[in-house]
PDB file of C-alpha atoms in Angstrom:
ATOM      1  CA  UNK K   1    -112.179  38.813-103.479  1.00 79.00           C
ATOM      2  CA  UNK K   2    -112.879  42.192-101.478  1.00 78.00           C
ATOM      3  CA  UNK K   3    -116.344  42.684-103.497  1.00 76.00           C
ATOM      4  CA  UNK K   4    -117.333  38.759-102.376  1.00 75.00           C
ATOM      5  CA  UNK K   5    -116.424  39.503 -98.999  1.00 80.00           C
ATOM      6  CA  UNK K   6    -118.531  42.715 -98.746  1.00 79.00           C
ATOM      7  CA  UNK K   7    -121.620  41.865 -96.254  1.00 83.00           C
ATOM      8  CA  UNK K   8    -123.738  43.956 -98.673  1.00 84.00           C
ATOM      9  CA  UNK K   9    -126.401  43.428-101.121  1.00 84.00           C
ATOM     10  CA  UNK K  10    -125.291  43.363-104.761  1.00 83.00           C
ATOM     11  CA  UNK K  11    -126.524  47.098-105.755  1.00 84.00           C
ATOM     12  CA  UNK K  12    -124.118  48.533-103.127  1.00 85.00           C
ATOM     13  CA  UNK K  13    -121.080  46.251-104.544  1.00 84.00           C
ATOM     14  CA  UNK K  14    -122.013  47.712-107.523  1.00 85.00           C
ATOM     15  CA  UNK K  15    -121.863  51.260-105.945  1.00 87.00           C
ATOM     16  CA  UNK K  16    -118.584  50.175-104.227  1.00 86.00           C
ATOM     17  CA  UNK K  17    -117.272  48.857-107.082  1.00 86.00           C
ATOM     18  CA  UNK K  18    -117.578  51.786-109.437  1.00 87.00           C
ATOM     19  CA  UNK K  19    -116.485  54.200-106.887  1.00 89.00           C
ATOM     20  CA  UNK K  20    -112.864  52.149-106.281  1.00 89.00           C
ATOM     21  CA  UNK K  21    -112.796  51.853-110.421  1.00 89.00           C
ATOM     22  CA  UNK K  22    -113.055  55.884-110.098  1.00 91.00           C
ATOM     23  CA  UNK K  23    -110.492  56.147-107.888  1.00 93.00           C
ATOM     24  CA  UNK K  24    -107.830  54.128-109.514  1.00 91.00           C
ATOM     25  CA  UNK K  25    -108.670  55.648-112.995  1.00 91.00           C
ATOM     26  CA  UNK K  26    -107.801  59.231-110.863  1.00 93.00           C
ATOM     27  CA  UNK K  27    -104.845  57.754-109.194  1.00 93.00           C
ATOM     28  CA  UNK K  28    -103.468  56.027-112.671  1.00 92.00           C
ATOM     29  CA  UNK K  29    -103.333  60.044-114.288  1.00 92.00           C
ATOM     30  CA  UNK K  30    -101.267  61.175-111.595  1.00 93.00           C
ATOM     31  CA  UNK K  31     -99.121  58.276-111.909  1.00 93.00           C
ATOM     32  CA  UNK K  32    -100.041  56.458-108.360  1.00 94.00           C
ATOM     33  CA  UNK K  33    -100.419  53.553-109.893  1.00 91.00           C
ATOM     34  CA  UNK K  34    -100.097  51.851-113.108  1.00 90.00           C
ATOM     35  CA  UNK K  35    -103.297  49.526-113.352  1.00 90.00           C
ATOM     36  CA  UNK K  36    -106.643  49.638-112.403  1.00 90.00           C
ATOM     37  CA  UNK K  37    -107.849  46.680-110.606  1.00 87.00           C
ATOM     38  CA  UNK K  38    -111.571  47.160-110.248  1.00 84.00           C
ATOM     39  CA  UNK K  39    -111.935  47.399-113.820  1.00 83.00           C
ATOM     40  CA  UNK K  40    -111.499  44.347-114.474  1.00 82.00           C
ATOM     41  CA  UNK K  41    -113.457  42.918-111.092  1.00 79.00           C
ATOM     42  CA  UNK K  42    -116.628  41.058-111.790  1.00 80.00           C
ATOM     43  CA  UNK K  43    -119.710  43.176-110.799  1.00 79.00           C
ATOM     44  CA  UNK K  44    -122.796  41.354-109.522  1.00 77.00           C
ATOM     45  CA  UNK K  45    -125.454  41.878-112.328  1.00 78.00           C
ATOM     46  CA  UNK K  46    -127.826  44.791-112.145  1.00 73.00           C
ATOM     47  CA  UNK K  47    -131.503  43.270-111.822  1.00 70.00           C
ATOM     48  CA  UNK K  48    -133.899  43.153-114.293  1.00 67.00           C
ATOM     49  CA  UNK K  49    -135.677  46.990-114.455  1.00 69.00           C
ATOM     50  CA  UNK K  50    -139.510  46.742-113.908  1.00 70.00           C
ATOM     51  CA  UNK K  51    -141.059  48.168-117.599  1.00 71.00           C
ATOM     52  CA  UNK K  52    -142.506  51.545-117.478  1.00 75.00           C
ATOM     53  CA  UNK K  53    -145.802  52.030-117.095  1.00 79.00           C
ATOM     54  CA  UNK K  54    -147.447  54.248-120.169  1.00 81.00           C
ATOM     55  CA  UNK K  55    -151.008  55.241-119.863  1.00 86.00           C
ATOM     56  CA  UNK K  56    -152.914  54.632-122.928  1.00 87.00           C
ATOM     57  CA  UNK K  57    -154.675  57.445-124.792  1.00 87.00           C
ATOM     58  CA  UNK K  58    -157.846  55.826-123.892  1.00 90.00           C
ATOM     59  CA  UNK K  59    -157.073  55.952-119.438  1.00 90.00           C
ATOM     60  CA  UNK K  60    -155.959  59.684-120.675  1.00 91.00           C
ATOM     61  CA  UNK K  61    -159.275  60.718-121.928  1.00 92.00           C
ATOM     62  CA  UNK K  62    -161.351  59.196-119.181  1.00 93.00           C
ATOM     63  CA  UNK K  63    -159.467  61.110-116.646  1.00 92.00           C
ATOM     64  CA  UNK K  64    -160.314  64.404-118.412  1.00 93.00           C
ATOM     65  CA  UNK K  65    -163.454  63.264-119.093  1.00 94.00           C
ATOM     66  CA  UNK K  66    -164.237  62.553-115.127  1.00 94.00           C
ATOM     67  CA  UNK K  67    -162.714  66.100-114.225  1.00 94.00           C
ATOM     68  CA  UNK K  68    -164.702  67.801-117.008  1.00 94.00           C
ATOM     69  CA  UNK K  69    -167.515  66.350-115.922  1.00 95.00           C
ATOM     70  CA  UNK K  70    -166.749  67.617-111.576  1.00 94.00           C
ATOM     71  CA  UNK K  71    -165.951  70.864-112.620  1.00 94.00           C
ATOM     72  CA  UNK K  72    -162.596  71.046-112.674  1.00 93.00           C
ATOM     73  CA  UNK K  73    -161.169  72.332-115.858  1.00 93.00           C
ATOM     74  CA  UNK K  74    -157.807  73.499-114.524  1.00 92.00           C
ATOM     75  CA  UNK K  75    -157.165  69.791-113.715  1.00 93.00           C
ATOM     76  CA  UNK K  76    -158.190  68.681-116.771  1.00 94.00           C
ATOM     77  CA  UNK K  77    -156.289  71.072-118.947  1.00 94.00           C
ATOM     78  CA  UNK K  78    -153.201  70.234-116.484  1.00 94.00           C
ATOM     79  CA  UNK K  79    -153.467  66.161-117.320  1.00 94.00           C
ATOM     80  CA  UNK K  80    -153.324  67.132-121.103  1.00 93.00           C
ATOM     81  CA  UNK K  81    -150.345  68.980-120.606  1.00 94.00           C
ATOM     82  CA  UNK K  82    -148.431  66.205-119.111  1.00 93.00           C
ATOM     83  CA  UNK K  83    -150.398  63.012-121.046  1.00 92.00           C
ATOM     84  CA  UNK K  84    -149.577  64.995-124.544  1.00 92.00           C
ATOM     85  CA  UNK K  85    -146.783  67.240-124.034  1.00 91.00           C
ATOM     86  CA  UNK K  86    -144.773  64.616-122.058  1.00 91.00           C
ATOM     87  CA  UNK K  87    -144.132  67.155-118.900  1.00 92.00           C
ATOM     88  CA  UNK K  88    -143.240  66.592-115.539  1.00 91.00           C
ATOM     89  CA  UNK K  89    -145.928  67.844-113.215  1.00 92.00           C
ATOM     90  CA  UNK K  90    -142.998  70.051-111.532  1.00 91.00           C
ATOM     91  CA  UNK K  91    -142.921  71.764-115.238  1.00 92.00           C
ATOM     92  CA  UNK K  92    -146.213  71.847-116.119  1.00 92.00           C
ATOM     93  CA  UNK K  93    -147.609  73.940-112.886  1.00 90.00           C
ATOM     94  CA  UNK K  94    -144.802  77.034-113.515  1.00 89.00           C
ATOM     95  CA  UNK K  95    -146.106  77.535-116.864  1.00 91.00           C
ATOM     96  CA  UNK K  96    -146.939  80.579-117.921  1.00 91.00           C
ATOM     97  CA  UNK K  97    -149.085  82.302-120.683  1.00 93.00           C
ATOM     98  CA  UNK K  98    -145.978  83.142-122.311  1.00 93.00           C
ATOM     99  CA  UNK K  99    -144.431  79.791-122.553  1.00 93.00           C
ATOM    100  CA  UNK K 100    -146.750  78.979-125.383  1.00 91.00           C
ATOM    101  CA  UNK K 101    -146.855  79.730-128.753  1.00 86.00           C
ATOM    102  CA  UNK K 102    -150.063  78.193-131.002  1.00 77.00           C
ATOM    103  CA  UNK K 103    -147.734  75.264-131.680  1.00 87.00           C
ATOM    104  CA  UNK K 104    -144.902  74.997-129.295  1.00 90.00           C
ATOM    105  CA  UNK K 105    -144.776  75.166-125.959  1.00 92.00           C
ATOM    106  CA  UNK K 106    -141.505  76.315-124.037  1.00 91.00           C
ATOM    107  CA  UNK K 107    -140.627  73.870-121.001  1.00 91.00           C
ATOM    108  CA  UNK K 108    -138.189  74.712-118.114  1.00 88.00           C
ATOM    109  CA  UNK K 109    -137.445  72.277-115.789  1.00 83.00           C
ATOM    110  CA  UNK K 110    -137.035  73.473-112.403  1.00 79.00           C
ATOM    111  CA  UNK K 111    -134.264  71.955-110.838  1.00 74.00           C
ATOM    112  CA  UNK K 112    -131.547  73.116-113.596  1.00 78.00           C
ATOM    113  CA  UNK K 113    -133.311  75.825-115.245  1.00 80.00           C
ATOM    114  CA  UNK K 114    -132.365  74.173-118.255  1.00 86.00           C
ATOM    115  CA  UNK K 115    -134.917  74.617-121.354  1.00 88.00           C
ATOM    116  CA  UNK K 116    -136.313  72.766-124.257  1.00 88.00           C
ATOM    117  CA  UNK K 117    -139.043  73.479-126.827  1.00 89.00           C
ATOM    118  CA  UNK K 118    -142.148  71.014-127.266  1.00 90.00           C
ATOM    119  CA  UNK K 119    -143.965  70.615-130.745  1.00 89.00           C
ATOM    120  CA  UNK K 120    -147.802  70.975-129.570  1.00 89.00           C
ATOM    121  CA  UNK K 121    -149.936  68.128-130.803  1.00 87.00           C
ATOM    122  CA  UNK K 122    -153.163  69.640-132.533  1.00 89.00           C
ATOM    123  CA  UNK K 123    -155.700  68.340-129.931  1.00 89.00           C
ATOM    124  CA  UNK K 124    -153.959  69.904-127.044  1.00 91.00           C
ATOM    125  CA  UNK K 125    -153.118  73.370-128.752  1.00 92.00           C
ATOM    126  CA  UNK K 126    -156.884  73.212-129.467  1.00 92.00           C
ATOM    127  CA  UNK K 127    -157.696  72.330-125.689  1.00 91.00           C
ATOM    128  CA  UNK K 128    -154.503  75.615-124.262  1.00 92.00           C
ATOM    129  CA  UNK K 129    -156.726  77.825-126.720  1.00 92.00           C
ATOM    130  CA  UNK K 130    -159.983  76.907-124.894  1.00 92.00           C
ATOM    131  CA  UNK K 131    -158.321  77.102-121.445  1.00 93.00           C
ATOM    132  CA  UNK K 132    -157.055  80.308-122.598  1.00 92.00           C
ATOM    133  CA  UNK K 133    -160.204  82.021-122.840  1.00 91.00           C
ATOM    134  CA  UNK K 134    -161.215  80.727-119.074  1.00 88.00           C
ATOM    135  CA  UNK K 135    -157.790  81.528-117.464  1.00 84.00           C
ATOM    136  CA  UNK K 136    -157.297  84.306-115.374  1.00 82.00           C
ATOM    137  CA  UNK K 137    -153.823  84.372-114.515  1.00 86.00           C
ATOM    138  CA  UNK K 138    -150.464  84.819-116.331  1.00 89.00           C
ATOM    139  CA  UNK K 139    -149.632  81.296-114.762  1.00 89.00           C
ATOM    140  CA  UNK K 140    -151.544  78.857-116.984  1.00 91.00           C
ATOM    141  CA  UNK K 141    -152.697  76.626-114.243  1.00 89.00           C
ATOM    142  CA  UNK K 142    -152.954  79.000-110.988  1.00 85.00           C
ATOM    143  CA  UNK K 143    -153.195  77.483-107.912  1.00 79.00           C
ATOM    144  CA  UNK K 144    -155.908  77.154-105.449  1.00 71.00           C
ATOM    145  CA  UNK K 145    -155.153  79.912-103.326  1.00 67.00           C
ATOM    146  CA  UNK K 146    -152.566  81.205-105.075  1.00 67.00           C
ATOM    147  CA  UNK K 147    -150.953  82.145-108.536  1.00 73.00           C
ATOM    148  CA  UNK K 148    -148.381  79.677-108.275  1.00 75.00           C
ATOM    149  CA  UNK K 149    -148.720  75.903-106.762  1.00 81.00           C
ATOM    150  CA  UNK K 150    -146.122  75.180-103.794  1.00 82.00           C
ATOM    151  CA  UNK K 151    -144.852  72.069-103.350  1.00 85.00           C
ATOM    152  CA  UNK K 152    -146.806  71.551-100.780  1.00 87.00           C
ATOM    153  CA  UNK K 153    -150.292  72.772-102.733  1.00 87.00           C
ATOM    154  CA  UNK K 154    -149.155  70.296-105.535  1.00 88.00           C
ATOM    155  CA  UNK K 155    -148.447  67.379-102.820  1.00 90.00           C
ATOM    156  CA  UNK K 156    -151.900  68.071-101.454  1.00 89.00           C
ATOM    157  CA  UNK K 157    -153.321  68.265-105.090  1.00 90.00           C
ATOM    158  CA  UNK K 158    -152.095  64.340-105.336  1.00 90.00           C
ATOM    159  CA  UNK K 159    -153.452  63.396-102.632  1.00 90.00           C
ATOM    160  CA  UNK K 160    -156.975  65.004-103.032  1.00 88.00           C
ATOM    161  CA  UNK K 161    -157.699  65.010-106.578  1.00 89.00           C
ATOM    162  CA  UNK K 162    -155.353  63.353-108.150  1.00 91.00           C
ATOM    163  CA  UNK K 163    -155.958  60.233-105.608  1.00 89.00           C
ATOM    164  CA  UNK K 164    -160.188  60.337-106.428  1.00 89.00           C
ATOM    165  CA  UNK K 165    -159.954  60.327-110.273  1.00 88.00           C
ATOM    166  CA  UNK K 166    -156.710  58.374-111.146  1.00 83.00           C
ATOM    167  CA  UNK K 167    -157.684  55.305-113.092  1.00 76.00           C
ATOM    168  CA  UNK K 168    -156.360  52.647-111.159  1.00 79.00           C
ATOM    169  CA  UNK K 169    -154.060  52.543-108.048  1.00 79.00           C
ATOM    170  CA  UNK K 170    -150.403  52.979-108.561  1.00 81.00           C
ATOM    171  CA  UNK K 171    -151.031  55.106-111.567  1.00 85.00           C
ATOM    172  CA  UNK K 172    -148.875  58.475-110.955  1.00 90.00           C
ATOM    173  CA  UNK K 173    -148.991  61.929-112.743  1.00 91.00           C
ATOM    174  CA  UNK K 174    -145.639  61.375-113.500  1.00 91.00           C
ATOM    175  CA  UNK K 175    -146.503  58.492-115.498  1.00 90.00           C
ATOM    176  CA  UNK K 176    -148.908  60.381-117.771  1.00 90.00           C
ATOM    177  CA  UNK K 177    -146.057  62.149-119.412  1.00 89.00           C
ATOM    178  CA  UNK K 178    -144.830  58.109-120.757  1.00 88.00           C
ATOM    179  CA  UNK K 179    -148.553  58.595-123.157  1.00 88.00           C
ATOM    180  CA  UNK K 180    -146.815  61.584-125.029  1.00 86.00           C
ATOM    181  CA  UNK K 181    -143.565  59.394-125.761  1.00 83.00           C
ATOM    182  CA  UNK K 182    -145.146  56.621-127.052  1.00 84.00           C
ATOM    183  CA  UNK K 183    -147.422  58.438-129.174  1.00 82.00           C
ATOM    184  CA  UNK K 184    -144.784  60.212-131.112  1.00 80.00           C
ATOM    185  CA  UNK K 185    -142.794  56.925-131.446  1.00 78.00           C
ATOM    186  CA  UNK K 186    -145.628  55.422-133.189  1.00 79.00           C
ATOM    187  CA  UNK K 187    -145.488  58.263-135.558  1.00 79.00           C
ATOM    188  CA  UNK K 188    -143.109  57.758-138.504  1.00 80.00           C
ATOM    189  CA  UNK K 189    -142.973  61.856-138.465  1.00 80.00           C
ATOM    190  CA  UNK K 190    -140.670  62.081-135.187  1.00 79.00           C
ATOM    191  CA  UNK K 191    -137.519  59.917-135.022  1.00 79.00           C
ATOM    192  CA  UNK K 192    -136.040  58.527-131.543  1.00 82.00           C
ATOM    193  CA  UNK K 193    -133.537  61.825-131.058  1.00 82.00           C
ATOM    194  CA  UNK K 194    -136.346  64.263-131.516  1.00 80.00           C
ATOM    195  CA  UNK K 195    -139.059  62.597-128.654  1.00 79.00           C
ATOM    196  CA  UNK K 196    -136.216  61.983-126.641  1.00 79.00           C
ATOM    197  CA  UNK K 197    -135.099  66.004-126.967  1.00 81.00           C
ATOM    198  CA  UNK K 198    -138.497  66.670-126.471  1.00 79.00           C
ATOM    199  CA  UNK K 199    -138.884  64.709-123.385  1.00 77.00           C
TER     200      UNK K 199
END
């Protein structure tokens, strides 16, 4: 009755809802209470999720292809790393020169400083080996200015660059990381634990 009578909409009685169960479950192991009542309220419905968008290998290529083709390498090399490596773009511009080995890279994410190894697909150890050879920084894809993109270089990056040669509008580099995923799901090599450990 209390979750109907909420003047909310339904992802806040939701919210509401799972925060009360929380605190009964807390207040039934100190022995507060014996039952808890909002586990068994009904919840409205969580609303349908909008599929993810995965850009095909095809969209990949004709972004690298464009920035190939204007003289921008360092972009180019950076939209392989996240189409076929399946990194964030916060991960992929602290990499260094000694993240990679010829067939793995090593991925930090920034926020937790948490770790995890990524099995290099051919192509794009082929492509880090090229880039190699042009870089001239530890950091493999310096910044403008500087070794290491800010936030603010990499939110200005979007919104130059990324906004003249993305495919079609809506498309972000976040997204491209969704082309690495599907590719290794299509191949019977990786199972569903490994891409997902990888991601």
């Amino acid at each position: 009755d209390w979750l109907l009578e909420l003047n909310t909409g339904d992802e806040a009685k939701r919210k509401a809802a799972s925060l009360l169960s929380q605190v009964f479950k807390f207040a039934m192991k100190r022995d507060y209470c014996n039952a808890n009542p909002a586990a068994l309220a009904d919840r409205p419905s969580a609303p349908d999720k909008q599929p993810t968008f995965c850009p095909p290998p095809r969209m990949v290529e004709g972004i690298r292809a464009a920035l190939f083709e204007a003289k921008r390498p360092r972009d180019a090399y950076f939209i392989s790393v996240m189409a076929y490596a399946g990194l964030r773009p916060g991960e992929a511009r602290i990499l260094t020169w000694d993240d990679w080995t010829n067939d793995s890279l090593i991925v930090t994410a920034p926020k937790t400083s948490d770790w995890r190894p990524v099995k290099l697909l051919e192509p794009l150890a082929a492509d880090l080996g090229e880039w190699r050879k042009q870089a001239k920084t530890e950091v493999m894809f310096p910044g403008e200015r500087i070794p290491m993109w800010t936030d603010s270089a990499y939110n200005n990056w979007e919104k130059r660059v990324w906004k003249d040669f993305q495919p079609m509008p809506g498309v972000t580099p976040y997204q491209l990381r969704h082309a690495f995923v599907s590719l290794l799901l299509r191949d019977p090599a990786y199972n569903r634990m490994e891409v997902a450990r990888m991601a």
